[in-house]
Coordinates of C-alpha atoms and ligand atoms in Angstrom, one line a residue:
X1 CA 0.0 0.0 0.0
X2 CA 1.3 3.5 -0.9
X3 CA 2.2 6.1 1.7
X4 CA -0.5 8.7 2.5
X5 CA 0.3 12.4 1.6
X6 CA 1.8 14.5 4.4
X7 CA -1.4 16.1 5.8
X8 CA -3.0 12.7 6.4
X9 CA 0.2 11.0 7.7
X10 CA 0.8 14.0 10.0
X11 CA -2.6 13.8 11.5
X12 CA -2.0 10.3 12.5
X13 CA 1.4 11.1 14.0
X14 CA 0.0 14.1 16.0
X15 CA -2.5 11.8 17.7
X16 CA 0.3 9.8 19.3
X17 CA 1.3 11.6 22.6
X18 CA 4.2 9.1 23.3
X19 CA 5.7 9.9 19.9
X20 CA 5.5 13.6 20.5
X21 CA 7.1 13.3 23.9
X22 CA 10.0 11.2 22.5
X23 CA 10.6 13.7 19.7
X24 CA 10.4 16.7 22.0
X25 CA 12.9 15.3 24.4
X26 CA 15.3 14.1 21.7
X27 CA 15.3 17.1 19.4
X28 CA 15.4 19.5 22.4
X29 CA 18.6 17.8 23.7
X30 CA 20.4 17.8 20.4
X31 CA 19.3 21.4 19.7
X32 CA 20.8 22.6 23.0
X33 CA 24.1 20.7 22.4
X34 CA 24.5 22.1 18.9
X35 CA 23.8 25.7 20.1
X36 CA 26.5 25.3 22.8
X37 CA 29.3 24.1 20.4
X38 CA 28.4 26.5 17.6
X39 CA 28.5 29.4 20.0
X40 CA 32.1 28.5 20.8
X41 CA 33.2 29.4 17.3
X42 CA 33.6 33.0 16.6
X43 CA 34.1 32.2 12.9
X44 CA 31.0 30.1 12.5
X45 CA 29.5 32.3 9.9
X46 CA 32.7 32.3 7.9
X47 CA 32.8 28.5 8.1
X48 CA 29.2 28.3 6.9
X49 CA 30.1 30.6 4.0
X50 CA 33.1 28.4 3.1
X51 CA 31.0 25.3 3.2
X52 CA 28.5 26.9 0.9
X53 CA 31.2 28.0 -1.5
X54 CA 32.8 24.5 -1.6
X55 CA 29.6 22.8 -2.5
X56 CA 28.6 25.5 -5.0
X57 CA 32.0 25.1 -6.7
X58 CA 31.4 21.3 -6.9
X59 CA 27.9 21.7 -8.3
X60 CA 29.1 24.2 -10.9
X61 CA 31.6 21.7 -12.3
X62 CA 30.3 18.4 -11.2
X63 CA 31.2 16.6 -14.4
X64 CA 34.8 17.5 -14.1
X65 CA 35.1 16.6 -10.4
X66 CA 33.4 13.2 -10.9
X67 CA 35.7 12.2 -13.7
X68 CA 38.7 13.3 -11.6
X69 CA 37.3 11.2 -8.7
X70 CA 36.9 8.2 -11.0
X71 CA 40.4 8.5 -12.3
X72 CA 41.9 8.7 -8.8
X73 CA 39.9 5.8 -7.4
X74 CA 40.8 3.6 -10.3
X75 CA 44.5 4.6 -9.9
X76 CA 44.3 3.6 -6.3
X77 CA 43.0 0.1 -7.1
X78 CA 39.3 0.7 -6.8
X79 CA 36.6 0.1 -9.4
X80 CA 34.0 2.8 -10.2
X81 CA 30.5 2.0 -11.3
X82 CA 27.9 4.6 -12.5
X83 CA 24.3 4.1 -11.6
X84 CA 21.6 6.2 -13.3
X85 CA 18.9 5.1 -10.8
X86 CA 18.0 2.9 -7.9
X87 CA 17.4 -0.2 -10.0
X88 CA 20.8 0.1 -11.7
X89 CA 22.6 0.7 -8.4
X90 CA 20.9 -2.3 -6.7
X91 CA 21.7 -4.5 -9.6
X92 CA 25.4 -3.6 -9.5
X93 CA 25.6 -4.2 -5.7
X94 CA 23.7 -7.6 -5.9
X95 CA 26.1 -8.8 -8.7
X96 CA 29.2 -7.7 -6.7
X97 CA 28.0 -9.6 -3.6
X98 CA 27.2 -12.7 -5.6
X99 CA 30.6 -12.5 -7.3
X100 CA 32.1 -12.5 -3.8
X101 CA 30.2 -15.7 -3.0
X102 CA 28.5 -14.1 0.0
X103 CA 24.9 -14.4 1.2
X104 CA 25.2 -11.8 4.0
X105 CA 26.6 -8.2 4.1
X106 CA 27.3 -5.9 7.0
X107 CA 26.3 -2.3 6.5
X108 CA 27.6 1.1 7.6
X109 CA 24.7 3.6 8.2
X110 CA 24.0 5.1 4.8
X111 CA 21.2 7.3 3.5
X112 CA 22.0 6.6 -0.1
X113 CA 21.4 2.8 0.3
X114 CA 18.1 3.5 2.2
X115 CA 17.1 5.8 -0.7
X116 CA 17.5 3.1 -3.2
X117 CA 16.0 0.4 -0.9
X118 CA 19.1 -1.7 -1.2
X119 CA 18.2 -4.0 1.8
X120 CA 15.0 -5.0 0.1
X121 CA 16.8 -5.6 -3.2
X122 CA 19.4 -7.8 -1.5
X123 CA 16.7 -9.7 0.4
X124 CA 15.0 -10.4 -3.0
X125 CA 18.3 -11.8 -4.2
X126 CA 18.6 -14.0 -1.1
X127 CA 21.2 -11.9 0.6
X128 CA 20.8 -10.7 4.2
X129 CA 21.8 -7.1 5.1
X130 CA 22.8 -6.5 8.7
X131 CA 22.7 -2.9 9.8
X132 CA 25.5 -2.2 12.3
X133 CA 24.7 1.4 13.4
X134 CA 22.9 1.0 16.7
X135 CA 19.9 3.1 15.8
X136 CA 19.6 1.5 12.4
X137 CA 19.8 -1.9 14.1
X138 CA 16.9 -0.9 16.3
X139 CA 14.9 0.1 13.3
X140 CA 15.8 -3.1 11.4
X141 CA 15.0 -5.4 14.4
X142 CA 11.7 -3.6 14.9
X143 CA 10.8 -4.0 11.1
X144 CA 10.3 -0.3 11.3
X145 CA 11.2 2.7 9.2
X146 CA 13.9 5.4 10.1
X147 CA 12.4 8.7 11.3
X148 CA 15.4 10.9 11.5
X149 CA 18.6 11.2 9.3
X150 CA 21.0 11.0 12.2
X151 CA 19.0 9.2 14.9
X152 CA 16.8 6.9 12.9
X153 CA 15.1 5.4 16.0
X154 CA 14.4 8.9 17.6
X155 CA 10.7 7.9 17.8
X156 CA 11.6 5.1 20.3
X157 CA 12.5 5.5 24.0
X158 CA 14.8 3.3 26.1
X159 CA 12.0 1.1 27.4
X160 CA 10.7 0.4 23.9
X161 CA 14.2 -0.5 22.8
X162 CA 14.7 -2.9 25.7
X163 CA 11.5 -4.7 24.8
X164 CA 12.6 -4.9 21.2
X165 CA 16.0 -6.4 22.1
X166 CA 14.4 -8.9 24.5
X167 CA 12.2 -10.1 21.7
X168 CA 14.7 -10.2 18.9
X169 CA 18.1 -11.1 20.5
X170 CA 18.9 -14.3 22.2
X171 CA 20.1 -14.3 25.8
X172 CA 18.6 -10.8 26.7
X173 CA 15.9 -11.8 29.1
X174 CA 17.4 -9.9 32.0
X175 CA 18.2 -6.8 30.0
X176 CA 17.5 -3.4 31.7
X177 CA 16.9 -0.1 29.9
X178 CA 20.2 1.3 31.0
X179 CA 21.9 2.7 27.8
X180 CA 25.2 1.0 28.7
X181 CA 23.4 -2.4 29.0
X182 CA 21.5 -1.8 25.7
X183 CA 24.7 -0.9 23.9
X184 CA 26.5 -4.0 25.3
X185 CA 23.7 -6.3 24.1
X186 CA 23.9 -4.7 20.6
X187 CA 27.7 -5.0 20.6
X188 CA 27.6 -8.7 21.4
X189 CA 25.1 -9.3 18.7
X190 CA 27.1 -7.3 16.1
X191 CA 30.6 -8.6 16.9
X192 CA 29.7 -12.1 15.6
X193 CA 28.5 -10.5 12.3
X194 CA 31.7 -8.4 11.8
X195 CA 33.9 -11.4 12.2
X196 CA 31.9 -13.6 9.7
X197 CA 30.9 -11.1 7.0
X198 CA 32.9 -11.2 3.7
X199 CA 31.3 -8.1 2.2
X200 CA 30.5 -4.7 3.6
X201 CA 28.3 -2.0 2.1
X202 CA 28.7 1.7 3.0
X203 CA 27.9 5.2 1.9
X204 CA 30.3 8.1 2.3
X205 CA 30.0 11.6 3.7
X206 CA 32.5 13.0 1.3
X207 CA 34.5 11.8 -1.7
X208 CA 37.7 13.8 -2.5
X209 CA 38.2 14.4 -6.2
X210 CA 41.9 15.2 -6.1
X211 CA 43.0 11.9 -4.6
X212 CA 40.0 9.5 -4.6
X213 CA 39.7 9.4 -0.8
X214 CA 36.3 8.4 0.7
X215 CA 35.3 9.7 4.1
X216 CA 32.9 8.2 6.6
X217 CA 32.2 10.0 9.9
X218 CA 30.5 8.1 12.8
X219 CA 30.1 7.9 16.5
X220 CA 30.2 4.2 17.4
X221 CA 33.1 2.6 15.6
X222 CA 30.9 0.0 14.0
X223 CA 31.3 1.6 10.7
X224 CA 35.1 1.3 10.9
X225 CA 34.7 -2.5 11.7
X226 CA 32.8 -2.8 8.4
X227 CA 35.3 -0.6 6.5
X228 CA 38.3 -2.7 7.6
X229 CA 37.4 -6.3 8.3
X230 CA 35.6 -7.7 5.3
X231 CA 37.3 -8.8 2.1
X232 CA 35.1 -6.7 -0.2
X233 CA 33.9 -3.1 0.4
X234 CA 31.2 -1.6 -1.8
X235 CA 30.4 2.1 -1.2
X236 CA 27.2 3.6 -2.7
X237 CA 27.7 7.4 -2.9
X238 CA 25.5 10.1 -4.3
X239 CA 27.2 12.1 -7.0
X240 CA 26.9 15.3 -5.0
X241 CA 29.1 14.0 -2.2
X242 CA 32.3 15.0 -4.0
X243 CA 34.6 17.8 -2.7
X244 CA 37.5 19.1 -4.8
X245 CA 40.4 18.7 -2.4
X246 CA 41.5 17.3 1.0
X247 CA 41.7 20.8 2.4
X248 CA 38.0 21.2 1.9
X249 CA 37.6 18.5 4.6
X250 CA 39.1 21.0 7.0
X251 CA 35.9 23.0 6.6
X252 CA 33.4 20.2 6.3
X253 CA 34.7 18.2 9.3
X254 CA 34.2 21.2 11.5
X255 CA 30.7 22.0 10.2
X256 CA 29.3 18.5 10.2
X257 CA 29.8 17.2 13.8
X258 CA 28.9 20.5 15.5
X259 CA 25.7 20.7 13.4
X260 CA 24.7 17.0 13.7
X261 CA 25.6 15.5 17.1
X262 CA 26.5 18.8 18.7
X263 CA 30.1 17.6 19.2
X264 CA 33.3 19.5 18.4
X265 CA 34.6 16.4 16.6
X266 CA 33.0 13.1 15.8
X267 CA 34.6 10.1 17.5
X268 CA 35.5 8.1 14.4
X269 CA 36.6 9.5 11.0
X270 CA 37.6 6.8 8.5
X271 CA 39.4 7.8 5.3
X272 CA 40.5 5.3 2.7
X273 CA 41.7 5.3 -0.9
X274 CA 41.0 2.4 -3.3
X275 CA 42.3 -1.0 -2.1
X276 CA 45.6 -1.7 -0.5
X277 CA 46.9 -5.4 -0.5
X278 CA 47.3 -6.6 3.1
X279 CA 45.5 -3.6 4.6
X280 CA 41.7 -3.7 4.9
X281 CA 39.4 -5.0 2.1
X282 CA 41.3 -6.3 -0.9
X283 CA 38.6 -5.2 -3.2
X284 CA 36.9 -1.8 -3.3
X285 CA 33.9 -0.7 -5.5
X286 CA 32.5 2.8 -5.7
X287 CA 29.0 3.0 -7.0
X288 CA 28.3 6.6 -8.0
X289 CA 24.5 7.2 -7.8
X290 CA 22.5 9.8 -9.8
X291 CA 18.8 8.8 -9.0
X292 CA 17.3 12.2 -9.7
X293 CA 20.3 14.3 -8.7
X294 CA 21.0 15.6 -12.2
X295 CA 17.3 16.6 -12.5
X296 CA 17.7 18.6 -9.3
X297 CA 21.0 20.1 -10.6
X298 CA 19.1 21.5 -13.7
X299 CA 16.8 23.6 -11.4
X300 CA 18.5 26.9 -10.5
X301 CA 16.9 27.1 -7.1
X302 CA 16.2 23.4 -6.3
X303 CA 19.8 22.5 -6.9
X304 CA 20.7 24.2 -3.6
X305 CA 19.4 21.0 -1.9
X306 CA 22.4 19.1 -3.3
X307 CA 24.7 21.1 -1.0
X308 CA 23.2 19.2 1.9
X309 CA 25.7 17.3 4.1
X310 CA 22.9 15.4 5.9
X311 CA 23.7 16.9 9.4
X312 CA 20.0 16.9 10.3
X313 CA 20.2 20.3 12.2
X314 CA 17.2 21.5 10.2
X315 CA 15.1 18.6 11.4
X316 CA 15.9 19.3 15.1
X317 CA 14.8 23.0 14.9
X318 CA 11.8 22.5 12.7
X319 CA 8.5 23.0 14.6
X320 CA 6.6 20.8 12.1
X321 CA 9.1 17.9 12.3
X322 CA 9.2 18.1 16.1
X323 CA 5.4 17.4 16.2
X324 CA 5.0 14.9 13.4
X325 CA 8.3 13.0 13.4
X326 CA 9.9 11.6 10.3
X327 CA 7.5 8.9 9.2
X328 CA 4.9 11.4 8.2
X329 CA 7.2 12.6 5.3
X330 CA 6.9 9.2 3.6
X331 CA 10.6 9.4 2.6
X332 CA 14.0 8.5 3.9
X333 CA 14.7 12.2 3.9
X334 CA 12.4 13.8 6.4
X335 CA 12.1 17.3 7.8
X336 CA 12.9 20.5 5.9
X337 CA 15.6 19.0 3.8
X338 CA 13.3 16.1 2.9
X339 CA 10.6 18.5 1.9
X340 CA 12.8 20.0 -0.8
X341 CA 14.9 17.0 -1.7
X342 CA 12.3 14.3 -2.0
X343 CA 10.1 16.0 -4.6
X344 CA 13.2 16.6 -6.8
X345 CA 14.7 13.2 -6.5
X346 CA 11.5 11.3 -6.9
X347 CA 9.6 13.5 -9.4
X348 CA 5.9 14.2 -9.2
X349 CA 3.8 11.9 -7.0
X350 CA 1.1 12.7 -4.4
X351 CA 3.4 12.2 -1.4
X352 CA 6.3 14.2 -2.8
X353 CA 3.9 17.0 -4.0
X354 CA 2.5 17.4 -0.5
X355 CA 6.0 17.9 1.1
X356 CA 6.8 21.5 0.1
X357 CA 3.7 22.4 2.2
X358 CA 5.0 20.6 5.3
X359 CA 6.5 23.8 6.7
X360 CA 5.5 27.0 8.4
X361 CA 8.3 28.9 6.5
X362 CA 9.6 30.2 9.9
X363 CA 13.2 30.1 8.5
X364 CA 14.7 28.3 11.5
X365 CA 16.1 25.6 9.1
X366 CA 18.0 28.2 7.1
X367 CA 19.5 29.8 10.3
X368 CA 21.1 26.5 11.3
X369 CA 22.1 25.0 8.0
X370 CA 25.9 24.7 7.9
X371 CA 26.0 25.0 4.1
X372 CA 23.5 27.9 4.1
X373 CA 20.7 26.2 2.1
X374 CA 17.9 28.7 1.8
X375 CA 15.2 26.0 2.5
X376 CA 12.3 28.4 2.7
X377 CA 13.1 29.9 -0.7
X378 CA 13.3 26.4 -2.2
X379 CA 10.0 25.4 -0.5
X380 CA 8.2 28.4 -2.0
X381 CA 9.7 27.7 -5.4
X382 CA 8.6 24.0 -5.3
X383 CA 5.2 25.0 -4.0
X384 CA 4.8 27.1 -7.1
X385 CA 5.8 24.2 -9.3
X386 CA 3.5 21.8 -7.6
X387 CA 0.6 24.2 -7.5
X388 CA 1.0 25.2 -11.2
X389 CA 1.5 21.8 -12.5
X390 CA -2.2 20.7 -13.0
X391 CA -3.3 24.2 -14.1
X392 CA -0.4 24.5 -16.5
X393 CA -1.1 21.1 -18.0
X394 CA -4.7 22.0 -18.5
X395 CA -3.8 25.3 -20.2
X396 CA -1.4 23.7 -22.5
X397 CA -3.9 21.1 -23.5
X398 CA -6.5 23.8 -24.2
X399 CA -4.0 25.8 -26.3
X400 CA -3.1 22.7 -28.4
X401 CA -6.8 22.1 -29.0
X402 CA -7.3 25.7 -30.1
X403 CA -4.2 26.1 -32.3
X404 CA -4.8 22.9 -34.2
X405 CA -8.0 24.1 -35.8
X406 CA -8.4 27.4 -37.8
X407 CA -12.1 27.6 -36.9
X408 CA -11.4 27.2 -33.2
X409 CA -8.6 29.7 -33.4
X410 CA -10.8 32.3 -35.1
X411 CA -13.5 31.7 -32.5
X412 CA -11.0 32.1 -29.7
X413 CA -9.9 35.4 -31.1
X414 CA -13.5 36.7 -31.3
X415 CA -14.1 35.5 -27.6
X416 CA -10.9 37.2 -26.5
X417 CA -12.1 40.5 -28.1
X418 CA -15.5 40.1 -26.4
X419 CA -13.8 39.4 -23.1
X420 CA -11.7 42.5 -23.3
X421 CA -14.7 44.6 -23.9
X422 CA -16.6 43.0 -21.0
X423 CA -13.7 43.6 -18.7
X424 CA -14.3 47.4 -19.2
X425 CA -17.9 47.2 -18.1
X426 CA -19.0 47.5 -14.4
X427 CA -18.9 44.1 -12.5
X428 CA -16.7 42.2 -10.1
X429 CA -13.9 41.9 -12.8
X430 CA -13.4 45.6 -12.5
X431 CA -11.5 45.0 -9.3
X432 CA -8.7 43.6 -11.5
X433 CA -8.8 46.3 -14.2
X434 CA -9.0 49.3 -11.8
X435 CA -5.3 49.0 -11.1
X436 CA -4.2 47.4 -14.4
X437 CA -4.5 48.2 -18.1
X438 CA -5.8 45.3 -20.1
X439 CA -3.9 45.0 -23.4
X440 CA -6.1 45.8 -26.3
X441 CA -6.0 43.1 -29.1
X442 CA -4.6 44.3 -32.4
X443 CA -6.3 43.6 -35.6
X444 CA -5.0 40.2 -36.8
X445 CA -3.6 39.5 -40.2
X446 CA -6.6 37.4 -41.1
X447 CA -9.0 40.2 -40.2
X448 CA -7.0 42.7 -42.1
X449 CA -7.0 40.4 -45.2
X450 CA -10.7 39.9 -45.0
X451 CA -11.4 43.6 -44.6
X452 CA -9.0 44.4 -47.5
X453 CA -10.7 42.0 -49.9
Ligands
SF4_501 S1 19.7 21.0 4.7 FE1 21.4 21.9 5.9 S2 20.7 21.7 8.0 FE2 19.4 20.3 6.8 S3 20.5 18.3 6.9 FE3 21.2 19.3 5.0 S4 23.0 20.4 5.6 FE4 22.0 19.8 7.5

């Protein structure tokens, strides 16, 4: 069954007081942490401006940087694959896993693989995908959907997670809801998987064009286990994740942790290039994913969404997100960024078309965005597109009907002349013409010809 459009889904979410309480507590905590560490930086605005400039430079010459990235990754022993859409990306990954002779993969938390529904595609091919990020594991064990970019299980509290672990993990009958005990249970469960998996799948936060380095930032270290232990590593990366040089990471690695987890620095930053014999995976594949990104790039205003570094700061300050949670957005990208990214990546559909309206346009998202995406401006722009789409289509169809028949065209001209005269007479339409001059139709060539002969 398809997802309902935002207003309907939001109504359902708003009726759940436990969900609202969980969200209020979690977003409030992250918001306060972020505000504290951002206030420490006197040059925060300059950093934001630098982040914006780096991403704009990339988007302005994306073709050049992507080819440079491909060349560098290949030179470092990796293999680059290009995927136009989700189906192509999934097919590539499934074939690579099969070629490695594996029926299970361990996964680093990755939005791109959620976007293409890779786990489902792997399952269809008889391959089990094990999420190793704690929050993603909670979502996976609960047969649930993520509701936040950074904290996918934000809609669940500790007691709910304990119940889930007791149900899904062996030997956890005495488990308490102490966070340390919950983390220990997850660690024991995952360690077995790390040691047995032959293939890992990841995304990447950044891909450096000048040297082919891939970067993953995380908090738990589970990602690093996946990036180093298995024999084969496959990274599915959106084409907008490229940055020109390693020096650009200086800016990005300051902006991202402060904006996302409210930390000065994230605990684990893994950087690797290609494949090095005897050091980590012996085989590395980079799948570069388009899936609607070039369509977004073609839109002068909408393309700003491709600057996003998925920090989720805009979710945590959004009054709409705080009340509805992420599921109501019907997309892996919830909150303000989801409201502008999803309609562009997916193209028109009832859920995507409802998302630009999931905002009060208060501007809080723009204020916190580390790469200065003017989300309210993009929302207004997309609203205009969504709103005009049916009317525009109807007008074009009517124009085609009129222009394809000389008789209908002549009739339309006569009606236009009549309409112009009527607009000058007293009536409700005068409200429009009191402040505007209605253009007077000129005599057409056809009329002139008839008059002359
Ligand atoms: S739009 Fe900005 S604030 Fe929101 S997730 Fe992306 S980078 Fe972060």
